[in-house]
Amino acid sequence: MKPTVAPFPAARLRRTRQSPAIRGLVRQNTLTVDDLIWPLFVRSGDGIEEHVPSMPGVMRRSVDKMVEAAREAADLGIPAICIFPYTGMEERTEDCAGAWDPQNHANRAIRAIKAEVPELAIMTDVALDTYNINGHDGFVVEGEIVNDATVEALVMMALAQAEAGADIIGPSDMMDGRIGAIRAALEQAGHQDVMILSYAAKYASAFYGPFRDAVGASSALTGDKKTYQMDPANSDEALRLVERDLREGADMVMVKPGLPYLDICRRVKDTFGAPTFAYQVSGEYAMIKAAAQNGWIDGDRVMLESLMAFKRAGCDGILTYFAPAAARLLNG
Ligand code: PBG
């Protein structure tokens, strides 16, 4: 009896997976060090590098140590860093005046880094949470987050950062109208070339937990941020926010968190074609680190796979605490 021969598959997709050479030839997306923005936490003091317990491998650094980290970033080929201040309760006030103090440690870090590592782009964080006694991104009046008064404060904060030498202003506060107000103020002050990377689609996410430890906001925060950050159930609203922020003068937009919101990244990129970034946030970092430390996953491979996912979803770049580790592997 002759064995029955199955018909040949018309298309053998395995052919283009047969060797590293062929896989390289047909590879659609690439991840390079050019895609990375490294978020860093700056604190007061001198000669200090302290670990953030819920983010293994992440430090809070005093200004002098920030300059060393910036030098390391530039040497690795990382194009940009993003600076977040850590503040103790004693540095927080109800009027949030520290936020626009030209001498706050974030602004001092910008000046010091620009003097020593001028080739590195510096992005900032614009929001009141790190200077606010109650941990909110806006002023709280009788239990409500007030929008327009907050925007005035955010403008002062952004101007102080631009004066200090910031290249990219990063409003992460989710107030309405802040992009237009900041853009107008930058133009008036002669900072036409300072860019705005808007946290346009920022969700009210539980993945920010470790970050709030890192900046000292966990113990300060009263209530939640659901009246200004987005409902995780919504996606059309993200497009409305991106459209609005681009119209108001944002140069680049962000989706945040990252991996759980890849569908949003894709829709934003396809709809607007603007430079689109994802923020792989603290909780995403902590999950990968924790599993890797337990030996449950291969940390390096999961890191690179997660970063490639952003490129596949249409992002032009990624804010990630893995930036130096990824850069080392990518530079091979
Ligand atoms: C606050 C801000 C947050 C993050 C960046 N800017 C936290 C929040 O909105 O409460 C989160 C970043 C991270 O989790 O890594 N303005």
mmCIF file of C-alpha atoms and ligand atoms in Angstrom:
data_model
loop_
_atom_site.group_PDB
_atom_site.id
_atom_site.type_symbol
_atom_site.label_atom_id
_atom_site.label_comp_id
_atom_site.label_asym_id
_atom_site.label_seq_id
_atom_site.Cartn_x
_atom_site.Cartn_y
_atom_site.Cartn_z
ATOM 1 C CA MET A 1 0.000 0.000 0.000
ATOM 2 C CA LYS A 2 1.305 3.401 -0.944
ATOM 3 C CA PRO A 3 1.245 5.921 1.901
ATOM 4 C CA THR A 4 -0.993 8.895 1.224
ATOM 5 C CA VAL A 5 1.056 12.016 0.707
ATOM 6 C CA ALA A 6 -0.253 15.187 2.184
ATOM 7 C CA PRO A 7 -0.388 18.125 -0.246
ATOM 8 C CA PHE A 8 2.604 20.441 0.091
ATOM 9 C CA PRO A 9 1.908 23.621 2.032
ATOM 10 C CA ALA A 10 1.555 26.417 -0.487
ATOM 11 C CA ALA A 11 3.404 28.805 1.763
ATOM 12 C CA ARG A 12 6.117 27.553 4.107
ATOM 13 C CA LEU A 13 6.584 30.496 6.428
ATOM 14 C CA ARG A 14 9.309 28.595 8.272
ATOM 15 C CA ARG A 15 11.621 29.129 5.279
ATOM 16 C CA THR A 16 12.318 32.699 6.353
ATOM 17 C CA ARG A 17 13.092 31.612 9.913
ATOM 18 C CA GLN A 18 15.734 29.040 9.017
ATOM 19 C CA SER A 19 18.942 30.851 10.030
ATOM 20 C CA PRO A 20 20.158 33.950 11.846
ATOM 21 C CA ALA A 21 21.122 35.474 8.477
ATOM 22 C CA ILE A 22 17.675 35.030 6.963
ATOM 23 C CA ARG A 23 15.913 36.044 10.172
ATOM 24 C CA GLY A 24 17.983 39.236 10.187
ATOM 25 C CA LEU A 25 17.141 39.887 6.561
ATOM 26 C CA VAL A 26 13.390 39.760 7.102
ATOM 27 C CA ARG A 27 13.322 41.385 10.548
ATOM 28 C CA GLN A 28 10.730 44.138 10.529
ATOM 29 C CA ASN A 29 11.487 46.150 13.678
ATOM 30 C CA THR A 30 14.708 47.134 15.369
ATOM 31 C CA LEU A 31 15.507 48.255 18.875
ATOM 32 C CA THR A 32 18.567 50.422 19.291
ATOM 33 C CA VAL A 33 20.078 52.560 22.011
ATOM 34 C CA ASP A 34 18.748 55.599 20.074
ATOM 35 C CA ASP A 35 15.254 54.622 21.216
ATOM 36 C CA LEU A 36 15.883 54.960 24.950
ATOM 37 C CA ILE A 37 15.169 57.668 27.510
ATOM 38 C CA TRP A 38 16.497 56.912 30.998
ATOM 39 C CA PRO A 39 14.430 58.210 33.959
ATOM 40 C CA LEU A 40 16.574 59.210 36.970
ATOM 41 C CA PHE A 41 15.702 60.320 40.496
ATOM 42 C CA VAL A 42 17.552 63.276 42.014
ATOM 43 C CA ARG A 43 17.631 64.097 45.723
ATOM 44 C CA SER A 44 19.274 66.655 47.984
ATOM 45 C CA GLY A 45 22.706 66.190 49.553
ATOM 46 C CA ASP A 46 26.128 65.345 48.281
ATOM 47 C CA GLY A 47 27.809 62.078 47.366
ATOM 48 C CA ILE A 48 24.572 60.127 47.842
ATOM 49 C CA GLU A 49 23.395 57.097 45.878
ATOM 50 C CA GLU A 50 20.617 55.270 47.691
ATOM 51 C CA HIS A 51 18.612 52.288 46.484
ATOM 52 C CA VAL A 52 14.862 52.494 45.894
ATOM 53 C CA PRO A 53 13.639 49.339 47.677
ATOM 54 C CA SER A 54 10.704 48.597 45.371
ATOM 55 C CA MET A 55 12.844 49.135 42.236
ATOM 56 C CA PRO A 56 15.928 46.905 42.517
ATOM 57 C CA GLY A 57 18.892 48.494 40.749
ATOM 58 C CA VAL A 58 17.343 51.980 40.673
ATOM 59 C CA MET A 59 18.934 54.762 42.747
ATOM 60 C CA ARG A 60 18.169 58.189 44.066
ATOM 61 C CA ARG A 61 21.213 60.348 43.453
ATOM 62 C CA SER A 62 22.447 63.696 44.694
ATOM 63 C CA VAL A 63 23.330 66.245 42.005
ATOM 64 C CA ASP A 64 27.035 65.296 41.841
ATOM 65 C CA LYS A 65 26.129 61.629 41.339
ATOM 66 C CA MET A 66 23.541 62.627 38.724
ATOM 67 C CA VAL A 67 26.347 64.136 36.673
ATOM 68 C CA GLU A 68 28.211 60.820 36.848
ATOM 69 C CA ALA A 69 25.086 58.935 35.756
ATOM 70 C CA ALA A 70 24.564 61.392 32.899
ATOM 71 C CA ARG A 71 28.144 60.822 31.747
ATOM 72 C CA GLU A 72 27.531 57.062 31.877
ATOM 73 C CA ALA A 73 24.349 57.484 29.811
ATOM 74 C CA ALA A 74 26.112 59.555 27.156
ATOM 75 C CA ASP A 75 29.021 57.100 26.999
ATOM 76 C CA LEU A 76 26.526 54.287 26.403
ATOM 77 C CA GLY A 77 24.965 56.287 23.557
ATOM 78 C CA ILE A 78 21.681 56.918 25.378
ATOM 79 C CA PRO A 79 20.303 60.093 23.770
ATOM 80 C CA ALA A 80 18.222 61.447 26.657
ATOM 81 C CA ILE A 81 17.542 61.239 30.378
ATOM 82 C CA CYS A 82 14.443 62.311 32.285
ATOM 83 C CA ILE A 83 14.864 63.862 35.723
ATOM 84 C CA PHE A 84 12.430 63.335 38.614
ATOM 85 C CA PRO A 85 12.980 64.898 42.029
ATOM 86 C CA TYR A 86 12.718 62.940 45.255
ATOM 87 C CA THR A 87 11.466 65.154 48.051
ATOM 88 C CA GLY A 88 11.016 64.479 51.755
ATOM 89 C CA MET A 89 7.951 65.733 53.624
ATOM 90 C CA GLU A 90 9.988 68.760 54.824
ATOM 91 C CA GLU A 91 10.476 69.888 51.195
ATOM 92 C CA ARG A 92 6.717 69.834 50.436
ATOM 93 C CA THR A 93 4.294 72.704 50.953
ATOM 94 C CA GLU A 94 0.662 73.465 50.235
ATOM 95 C CA ASP A 95 1.621 76.199 47.737
ATOM 96 C CA CYS A 96 4.153 73.852 46.032
ATOM 97 C CA ALA A 97 6.634 76.739 45.660
ATOM 98 C CA GLY A 98 9.563 74.334 45.429
ATOM 99 C CA ALA A 99 8.295 73.298 41.994
ATOM 100 C CA TRP A 100 9.376 76.567 40.320
ATOM 101 C CA ASP A 101 12.361 77.316 42.527
ATOM 102 C CA PRO A 102 15.316 77.787 40.150
ATOM 103 C CA GLN A 103 17.485 76.204 42.845
ATOM 104 C CA ASN A 104 15.427 73.072 43.517
ATOM 105 C CA HIS A 105 17.554 69.971 43.105
ATOM 106 C CA ALA A 106 16.025 69.020 39.759
ATOM 107 C CA ASN A 107 16.952 72.412 38.295
ATOM 108 C CA ARG A 108 20.407 72.281 39.868
ATOM 109 C CA ALA A 109 20.882 68.844 38.306
ATOM 110 C CA ILE A 110 19.866 70.178 34.870
ATOM 111 C CA ARG A 111 22.461 72.976 35.105
ATOM 112 C CA ALA A 112 25.207 70.694 36.367
ATOM 113 C CA ILE A 113 24.577 68.070 33.680
ATOM 114 C CA LYS A 114 24.314 70.627 30.875
ATOM 115 C CA ALA A 115 27.684 72.030 31.953
ATOM 116 C CA GLU A 116 29.418 68.630 32.055
ATOM 117 C CA VAL A 117 27.551 66.495 29.496
ATOM 118 C CA PRO A 118 26.118 68.971 26.971
ATOM 119 C CA GLU A 119 25.471 66.348 24.282
ATOM 120 C CA LEU A 120 22.875 64.557 26.413
ATOM 121 C CA ALA A 121 19.246 65.716 25.994
ATOM 122 C CA ILE A 122 17.448 66.415 29.260
ATOM 123 C CA MET A 123 13.733 65.882 29.769
ATOM 124 C CA THR A 124 11.898 67.111 32.858
ATOM 125 C CA ASP A 125 8.757 66.296 34.793
ATOM 126 C CA VAL A 126 6.074 68.963 35.100
ATOM 127 C CA ALA A 127 3.560 68.150 37.844
ATOM 128 C CA LEU A 128 3.152 69.323 41.420
ATOM 129 C CA ASP A 129 3.093 65.897 43.103
ATOM 130 C CA THR A 130 6.731 65.901 44.165
ATOM 131 C CA TYR A 131 6.377 69.295 45.885
ATOM 132 C CA ASN A 132 2.793 68.997 47.115
ATOM 133 C CA ILE A 133 2.053 68.205 50.745
ATOM 134 C CA ASN A 134 -0.768 65.867 49.649
ATOM 135 C CA GLY A 135 1.028 64.163 46.741
ATOM 136 C CA HIS A 136 -1.374 65.378 44.039
ATOM 137 C CA ASP A 137 -0.285 66.675 40.630
ATOM 138 C CA GLY A 138 -2.440 69.778 41.098
ATOM 139 C CA PHE A 139 -3.504 72.163 43.861
ATOM 140 C CA VAL A 140 -6.143 70.738 46.155
ATOM 141 C CA VAL A 141 -8.851 73.152 47.287
ATOM 142 C CA GLU A 142 -11.574 71.756 49.538
ATOM 143 C CA GLY A 143 -10.831 68.253 48.380
ATOM 144 C CA GLU A 144 -10.944 69.111 44.662
ATOM 145 C CA ILE A 145 -8.003 69.224 42.249
ATOM 146 C CA VAL A 146 -8.330 72.700 40.726
ATOM 147 C CA ASN A 147 -7.381 72.893 37.063
ATOM 148 C CA ASP A 148 -6.656 76.474 36.002
ATOM 149 C CA ALA A 149 -4.719 77.616 39.072
ATOM 150 C CA THR A 150 -2.618 74.480 38.708
ATOM 151 C CA VAL A 151 -1.878 75.304 35.058
ATOM 152 C CA GLU A 152 -0.473 78.702 36.127
ATOM 153 C CA ALA A 153 1.875 76.946 38.547
ATOM 154 C CA LEU A 154 2.878 74.376 35.922
ATOM 155 C CA VAL A 155 3.806 77.195 33.543
ATOM 156 C CA MET A 156 6.149 78.668 36.171
ATOM 157 C CA MET A 157 7.624 75.223 36.785
ATOM 158 C CA ALA A 158 8.220 74.606 33.079
ATOM 159 C CA LEU A 159 9.800 78.055 32.608
ATOM 160 C CA ALA A 160 12.214 77.440 35.489
ATOM 161 C CA GLN A 161 13.233 74.141 33.868
ATOM 162 C CA ALA A 162 13.718 75.760 30.460
ATOM 163 C CA GLU A 163 15.811 78.516 32.085
ATOM 164 C CA ALA A 164 17.935 75.832 33.729
ATOM 165 C CA GLY A 165 18.634 74.353 30.291
ATOM 166 C CA ALA A 166 16.075 71.567 29.823
ATOM 167 C CA ASP A 167 15.634 70.407 26.218
ATOM 168 C CA ILE A 168 12.306 68.616 26.588
ATOM 169 C CA ILE A 169 9.514 69.626 28.969
ATOM 170 C CA GLY A 170 7.436 66.652 30.117
ATOM 171 C CA PRO A 171 4.048 67.638 31.567
ATOM 172 C CA SER A 172 2.795 64.542 33.425
ATOM 173 C CA ASP A 173 -0.008 66.233 35.345
ATOM 174 C CA MET A 174 -3.035 65.682 33.045
ATOM 175 C CA MET A 175 -4.583 69.121 33.668
ATOM 176 C CA ASP A 176 -6.568 70.584 30.758
ATOM 177 C CA GLY A 177 -4.923 73.380 28.807
ATOM 178 C CA ARG A 178 -1.419 73.017 30.175
ATOM 179 C CA ILE A 179 0.284 72.254 26.868
ATOM 180 C CA GLY A 180 -1.052 75.415 25.213
ATOM 181 C CA ALA A 181 -0.224 77.536 28.254
ATOM 182 C CA ILE A 182 3.317 76.157 28.537
ATOM 183 C CA ARG A 183 3.916 76.491 24.799
ATOM 184 C CA ALA A 184 2.808 80.148 24.819
ATOM 185 C CA ALA A 185 4.987 80.944 27.836
ATOM 186 C CA LEU A 186 8.028 79.259 26.281
ATOM 187 C CA GLU A 187 7.572 81.243 23.075
ATOM 188 C CA GLN A 188 7.215 84.512 24.975
ATOM 189 C CA ALA A 189 10.319 83.806 27.021
ATOM 190 C CA GLY A 190 12.414 83.138 23.918
ATOM 191 C CA HIS A 191 12.539 79.353 24.351
ATOM 192 C CA GLN A 192 11.148 78.560 20.903
ATOM 193 C CA ASP A 193 13.316 75.476 20.531
ATOM 194 C CA VAL A 194 12.426 73.855 23.838
ATOM 195 C CA MET A 195 10.324 70.790 23.063
ATOM 196 C CA ILE A 196 7.254 69.457 24.829
ATOM 197 C CA LEU A 197 6.747 65.727 25.197
ATOM 198 C CA SER A 198 3.211 65.538 26.516
ATOM 199 C CA TYR A 199 2.094 62.738 28.794
ATOM 200 C CA ALA A 200 -1.022 62.832 26.659
ATOM 201 C CA ALA A 201 -2.583 59.439 27.372
ATOM 202 C CA LYS A 202 -1.762 58.851 30.998
ATOM 203 C CA TYR A 203 -3.906 56.363 32.848
ATOM 204 C CA ALA A 204 -4.851 56.207 36.530
ATOM 205 C CA SER A 205 -2.710 53.125 37.011
ATOM 206 C CA ALA A 206 -1.696 50.881 39.872
ATOM 207 C CA PHE A 207 1.577 50.311 38.015
ATOM 208 C CA TYR A 208 2.943 53.620 39.395
ATOM 209 C CA GLY A 209 3.260 52.264 42.938
ATOM 210 C CA PRO A 210 7.054 51.853 43.098
ATOM 211 C CA PHE A 211 7.598 55.307 41.505
ATOM 212 C CA ARG A 212 5.577 56.933 44.251
ATOM 213 C CA ASP A 213 7.960 55.266 46.734
ATOM 214 C CA ALA A 214 10.927 56.522 44.698
ATOM 215 C CA VAL A 215 9.823 60.173 44.761
ATOM 216 C CA GLY A 216 8.492 60.081 48.319
ATOM 217 C CA ALA A 217 4.855 60.518 47.265
ATOM 218 C CA SER A 218 3.419 57.241 48.622
ATOM 219 C CA SER A 219 3.041 58.397 52.199
ATOM 220 C CA ALA A 220 1.959 61.871 51.068
ATOM 221 C CA LEU A 221 -0.792 60.896 48.613
ATOM 222 C CA THR A 222 -4.343 61.312 49.832
ATOM 223 C CA GLY A 223 -7.008 59.601 47.744
ATOM 224 C CA ASP A 224 -6.423 58.715 44.096
ATOM 225 C CA LYS A 225 -5.802 60.521 40.789
ATOM 226 C CA LYS A 226 -8.914 59.379 38.936
ATOM 227 C CA THR A 227 -10.350 62.867 38.360
ATOM 228 C CA TYR A 228 -7.396 63.784 36.151
ATOM 229 C CA GLN A 229 -5.694 60.581 34.964
ATOM 230 C CA MET A 230 -7.557 58.383 32.477
ATOM 231 C CA ASP A 231 -9.844 55.456 33.169
ATOM 232 C CA PRO A 232 -8.031 52.260 32.079
ATOM 233 C CA ALA A 233 -11.253 51.170 30.373
ATOM 234 C CA ASN A 234 -11.071 53.973 27.772
ATOM 235 C CA SER A 235 -9.253 54.125 24.467
ATOM 236 C CA ASP A 236 -11.051 56.665 22.211
ATOM 237 C CA GLU A 237 -10.394 59.293 24.886
ATOM 238 C CA ALA A 238 -6.648 58.723 24.436
ATOM 239 C CA LEU A 239 -6.952 59.796 20.796
ATOM 240 C CA ARG A 240 -8.876 62.926 21.786
ATOM 241 C CA LEU A 241 -6.166 63.813 24.305
ATOM 242 C CA VAL A 242 -3.334 63.278 21.828
ATOM 243 C CA GLU A 243 -5.153 65.295 19.179
ATOM 244 C CA ARG A 244 -5.731 68.122 21.648
ATOM 245 C CA ASP A 245 -2.134 68.164 22.922
ATOM 246 C CA LEU A 246 -0.654 68.167 19.413
ATOM 247 C CA ARG A 247 -2.952 71.049 18.488
ATOM 248 C CA GLU A 248 -1.829 72.959 21.604
ATOM 249 C CA GLY A 249 1.826 72.634 20.646
ATOM 250 C CA ALA A 250 3.186 69.314 21.867
ATOM 251 C CA ASP A 251 6.069 68.060 19.693
ATOM 252 C CA MET A 252 5.893 64.477 20.908
ATOM 253 C CA VAL A 253 3.337 62.441 22.815
ATOM 254 C CA MET A 254 3.447 59.656 25.335
ATOM 255 C CA VAL A 255 1.317 56.696 26.318
ATOM 256 C CA LYS A 256 1.692 55.602 29.928
ATOM 257 C CA PRO A 257 1.927 52.895 31.310
ATOM 258 C CA GLY A 258 3.515 50.897 28.515
ATOM 259 C CA LEU A 259 2.994 47.166 28.047
ATOM 260 C CA PRO A 260 -0.615 47.014 29.290
ATOM 261 C CA TYR A 261 -1.451 49.845 26.831
ATOM 262 C CA LEU A 262 0.225 48.723 23.603
ATOM 263 C CA ASP A 263 -3.133 48.907 21.835
ATOM 264 C CA ILE A 264 -3.195 52.631 22.613
ATOM 265 C CA CYS A 265 0.366 53.086 21.292
ATOM 266 C CA ARG A 266 -0.640 51.509 18.011
ATOM 267 C CA ARG A 267 -3.815 53.577 17.617
ATOM 268 C CA VAL A 268 -1.992 56.814 18.465
ATOM 269 C CA LYS A 269 0.787 56.149 15.981
ATOM 270 C CA ASP A 270 -1.574 55.064 13.205
ATOM 271 C CA THR A 271 -3.905 58.015 13.719
ATOM 272 C CA PHE A 272 -1.443 60.906 14.092
ATOM 273 C CA GLY A 273 1.972 59.722 12.921
ATOM 274 C CA ALA A 274 3.557 62.006 15.527
ATOM 275 C CA PRO A 275 6.680 61.023 17.474
ATOM 276 C CA THR A 276 5.183 58.581 19.971
ATOM 277 C CA PHE A 277 6.749 57.333 23.184
ATOM 278 C CA ALA A 278 5.724 54.778 25.760
ATOM 279 C CA TYR A 279 6.697 54.891 29.409
ATOM 280 C CA GLN A 280 7.566 51.451 30.737
ATOM 281 C CA VAL A 281 6.680 52.480 34.270
ATOM 282 C CA SER A 282 8.009 51.540 37.672
ATOM 283 C CA GLY A 283 5.570 48.677 38.284
ATOM 284 C CA GLU A 284 6.418 47.085 34.940
ATOM 285 C CA TYR A 285 10.107 47.343 35.796
ATOM 286 C CA ALA A 286 9.552 45.940 39.291
ATOM 287 C CA MET A 287 7.602 42.934 37.996
ATOM 288 C CA ILE A 288 10.303 41.943 35.530
ATOM 289 C CA LYS A 289 13.051 42.496 38.117
ATOM 290 C CA ALA A 290 11.271 40.527 40.820
ATOM 291 C CA ALA A 291 10.619 37.531 38.593
ATOM 292 C CA ALA A 292 14.199 37.622 37.311
ATOM 293 C CA GLN A 293 15.617 37.802 40.840
ATOM 294 C CA ASN A 294 13.572 34.742 41.739
ATOM 295 C CA GLY A 295 14.999 32.896 38.764
ATOM 296 C CA TRP A 296 11.543 32.553 37.254
ATOM 297 C CA ILE A 297 12.346 34.322 34.003
ATOM 298 C CA ASP A 298 15.482 35.265 32.070
ATOM 299 C CA GLY A 299 15.608 38.950 33.036
ATOM 300 C CA ASP A 300 17.764 40.157 30.137
ATOM 301 C CA ARG A 301 15.718 38.427 27.473
ATOM 302 C CA VAL A 302 12.393 39.513 28.931
ATOM 303 C CA MET A 303 13.711 43.078 29.162
ATOM 304 C CA LEU A 304 14.702 43.210 25.491
ATOM 305 C CA GLU A 305 11.527 41.443 24.369
ATOM 306 C CA SER A 306 9.389 43.926 26.306
ATOM 307 C CA LEU A 307 11.263 46.873 24.758
ATOM 308 C CA MET A 308 10.925 45.442 21.246
ATOM 309 C CA ALA A 309 7.162 45.160 21.828
ATOM 310 C CA PHE A 310 6.990 48.964 21.987
ATOM 311 C CA LYS A 311 8.731 49.292 18.637
ATOM 312 C CA ARG A 312 6.373 46.733 17.135
ATOM 313 C CA ALA A 313 3.411 48.710 18.510
ATOM 314 C CA GLY A 314 4.614 51.781 16.614
ATOM 315 C CA CYS A 315 6.525 53.685 19.288
ATOM 316 C CA ASP A 316 9.548 55.730 18.289
ATOM 317 C CA GLY A 317 11.111 55.436 21.714
ATOM 318 C CA ILE A 318 10.689 54.214 25.265
ATOM 319 C CA LEU A 319 11.217 55.719 28.691
ATOM 320 C CA THR A 320 12.609 52.836 30.698
ATOM 321 C CA TYR A 321 14.540 52.255 33.911
ATOM 322 C CA PHE A 322 16.254 49.466 31.962
ATOM 323 C CA ALA A 323 17.933 52.000 29.640
ATOM 324 C CA PRO A 324 21.560 51.485 30.761
ATOM 325 C CA ALA A 325 21.202 47.698 31.069
ATOM 326 C CA ALA A 326 19.515 47.490 27.676
ATOM 327 C CA ALA A 327 22.115 49.797 26.120
ATOM 328 C CA ARG A 328 24.917 47.553 27.378
ATOM 329 C CA LEU A 329 23.315 44.500 25.756
ATOM 330 C CA LEU A 330 22.398 46.336 22.542
ATOM 331 C CA ASN A 331 25.890 47.772 22.192
ATOM 332 C CA GLY A 332 27.118 44.200 22.691
HETATM 333 C C1 PBG B 1 3.641 62.069 38.514
HETATM 334 C C2 PBG B 1 4.310 60.990 37.772
HETATM 335 C C3 PBG B 1 4.091 59.642 38.026
HETATM 336 C C4 PBG B 1 4.957 58.937 37.187
HETATM 337 C C5 PBG B 1 5.663 59.865 36.431
HETATM 338 N N1 PBG B 1 5.237 61.139 36.796
HETATM 339 C C6 PBG B 1 3.252 58.976 39.027
HETATM 340 C C7 PBG B 1 1.859 59.372 39.205
HETATM 341 O O1 PBG B 1 1.206 59.879 38.291
HETATM 342 O O2 PBG B 1 1.383 59.178 40.316
HETATM 343 C C8 PBG B 1 5.055 57.448 37.193
HETATM 344 C C9 PBG B 1 6.283 56.841 36.624
HETATM 345 C C10 PBG B 1 6.499 55.423 37.007
HETATM 346 O O3 PBG B 1 5.641 54.755 37.628
HETATM 347 O O4 PBG B 1 7.570 54.915 36.666
HETATM 348 N N2 PBG B 1 3.504 63.280 37.988
#
